[in-house]
């Protein structure tokens, strides 16, 4: 499974912070990933982990789908 950030609904900075925490990316790379949505945030994770990441990102203000 791969949580995919579809769009930012609110709090872009909060979403970028969560993407950085999830991926370990630097600020610029995380910002580019968020602004370039839809893009996979993290690939090859279990269904349970993907669901947790989706919940985390949605609480931060992103709209996420699982693929």
mmCIF file of C-alpha atoms in Angstrom:
data_model
loop_
_atom_site.group_PDB
_atom_site.id
_atom_site.type_symbol
_atom_site.label_atom_id
_atom_site.label_comp_id
_atom_site.label_asym_id
_atom_site.label_seq_id
_atom_site.Cartn_x
_atom_site.Cartn_y
_atom_site.Cartn_z
ATOM 1 C CA UNK A 1 0.000 0.000 0.000
ATOM 2 C CA UNK A 2 1.065 3.584 -0.597
ATOM 3 C CA UNK A 3 -0.662 6.547 1.051
ATOM 4 C CA UNK A 4 -1.024 9.187 -1.647
ATOM 5 C CA UNK A 5 -1.517 12.843 -0.767
ATOM 6 C CA UNK A 6 -4.312 14.004 -3.053
ATOM 7 C CA UNK A 7 -4.658 17.615 -1.958
ATOM 8 C CA UNK A 8 -4.223 19.909 0.990
ATOM 9 C CA UNK A 9 -7.526 20.895 2.555
ATOM 10 C CA UNK A 10 -6.020 23.101 5.268
ATOM 11 C CA UNK A 11 -2.830 23.706 7.253
ATOM 12 C CA UNK A 12 -0.183 23.211 4.564
ATOM 13 C CA UNK A 13 2.629 23.725 7.085
ATOM 14 C CA UNK A 14 1.235 20.994 9.349
ATOM 15 C CA UNK A 15 1.021 18.584 6.418
ATOM 16 C CA UNK A 16 4.621 19.354 5.424
ATOM 17 C CA UNK A 17 5.742 18.659 9.019
ATOM 18 C CA UNK A 18 3.972 15.293 9.021
ATOM 19 C CA UNK A 19 5.402 14.364 5.609
ATOM 20 C CA UNK A 20 8.887 15.175 6.936
ATOM 21 C CA UNK A 21 8.295 13.003 10.015
ATOM 22 C CA UNK A 22 6.976 10.096 7.933
ATOM 23 C CA UNK A 23 9.560 10.182 5.152
ATOM 24 C CA UNK A 24 12.664 11.688 6.736
ATOM 25 C CA UNK A 25 12.859 14.194 3.875
ATOM 26 C CA UNK A 26 14.316 17.652 4.288
ATOM 27 C CA UNK A 27 12.100 20.711 4.347
ATOM 28 C CA UNK A 28 12.436 21.570 0.636
ATOM 29 C CA UNK A 29 11.827 17.993 -0.547
ATOM 30 C CA UNK A 30 8.817 17.569 1.753
ATOM 31 C CA UNK A 31 7.396 20.919 0.582
ATOM 32 C CA UNK A 32 7.890 19.902 -3.069
ATOM 33 C CA UNK A 33 6.161 16.559 -2.435
ATOM 34 C CA UNK A 34 3.174 18.244 -0.765
ATOM 35 C CA UNK A 35 2.884 20.951 -3.420
ATOM 36 C CA UNK A 36 3.205 18.371 -6.210
ATOM 37 C CA UNK A 37 0.283 16.282 -4.949
ATOM 38 C CA UNK A 38 -1.025 13.815 -5.862
ATOM 39 C CA UNK A 39 2.120 11.815 -5.130
ATOM 40 C CA UNK A 40 2.815 8.754 -2.981
ATOM 41 C CA UNK A 41 4.079 9.766 0.445
ATOM 42 C CA UNK A 42 5.514 6.365 1.377
ATOM 43 C CA UNK A 43 5.441 3.136 -0.612
ATOM 44 C CA UNK A 44 5.539 -0.535 0.291
ATOM 45 C CA UNK A 45 3.896 -0.271 3.707
ATOM 46 C CA UNK A 46 1.366 -2.662 5.219
ATOM 47 C CA UNK A 47 -2.339 -1.928 5.031
ATOM 48 C CA UNK A 48 -2.430 -1.130 8.767
ATOM 49 C CA UNK A 49 0.551 1.243 8.579
ATOM 50 C CA UNK A 50 -0.919 2.912 5.489
ATOM 51 C CA UNK A 51 -4.208 3.464 7.345
ATOM 52 C CA UNK A 52 -2.340 5.033 10.291
ATOM 53 C CA UNK A 53 -0.362 7.307 7.959
ATOM 54 C CA UNK A 54 -3.588 8.303 6.199
ATOM 55 C CA UNK A 55 -5.186 9.215 9.524
ATOM 56 C CA UNK A 56 -2.118 11.227 10.585
ATOM 57 C CA UNK A 57 -1.972 13.160 7.319
ATOM 58 C CA UNK A 58 -5.714 13.828 7.305
ATOM 59 C CA UNK A 59 -5.571 15.163 10.873
ATOM 60 C CA UNK A 60 -2.831 17.529 9.671
ATOM 61 C CA UNK A 61 -5.070 18.791 6.830
ATOM 62 C CA UNK A 62 -4.445 16.585 3.782
ATOM 63 C CA UNK A 63 -6.907 14.570 1.723
ATOM 64 C CA UNK A 64 -5.344 11.118 1.298
ATOM 65 C CA UNK A 65 -6.207 7.991 -0.654
ATOM 66 C CA UNK A 66 -4.650 4.554 -0.319
ATOM 67 C CA UNK A 67 -3.440 2.702 -3.388
#
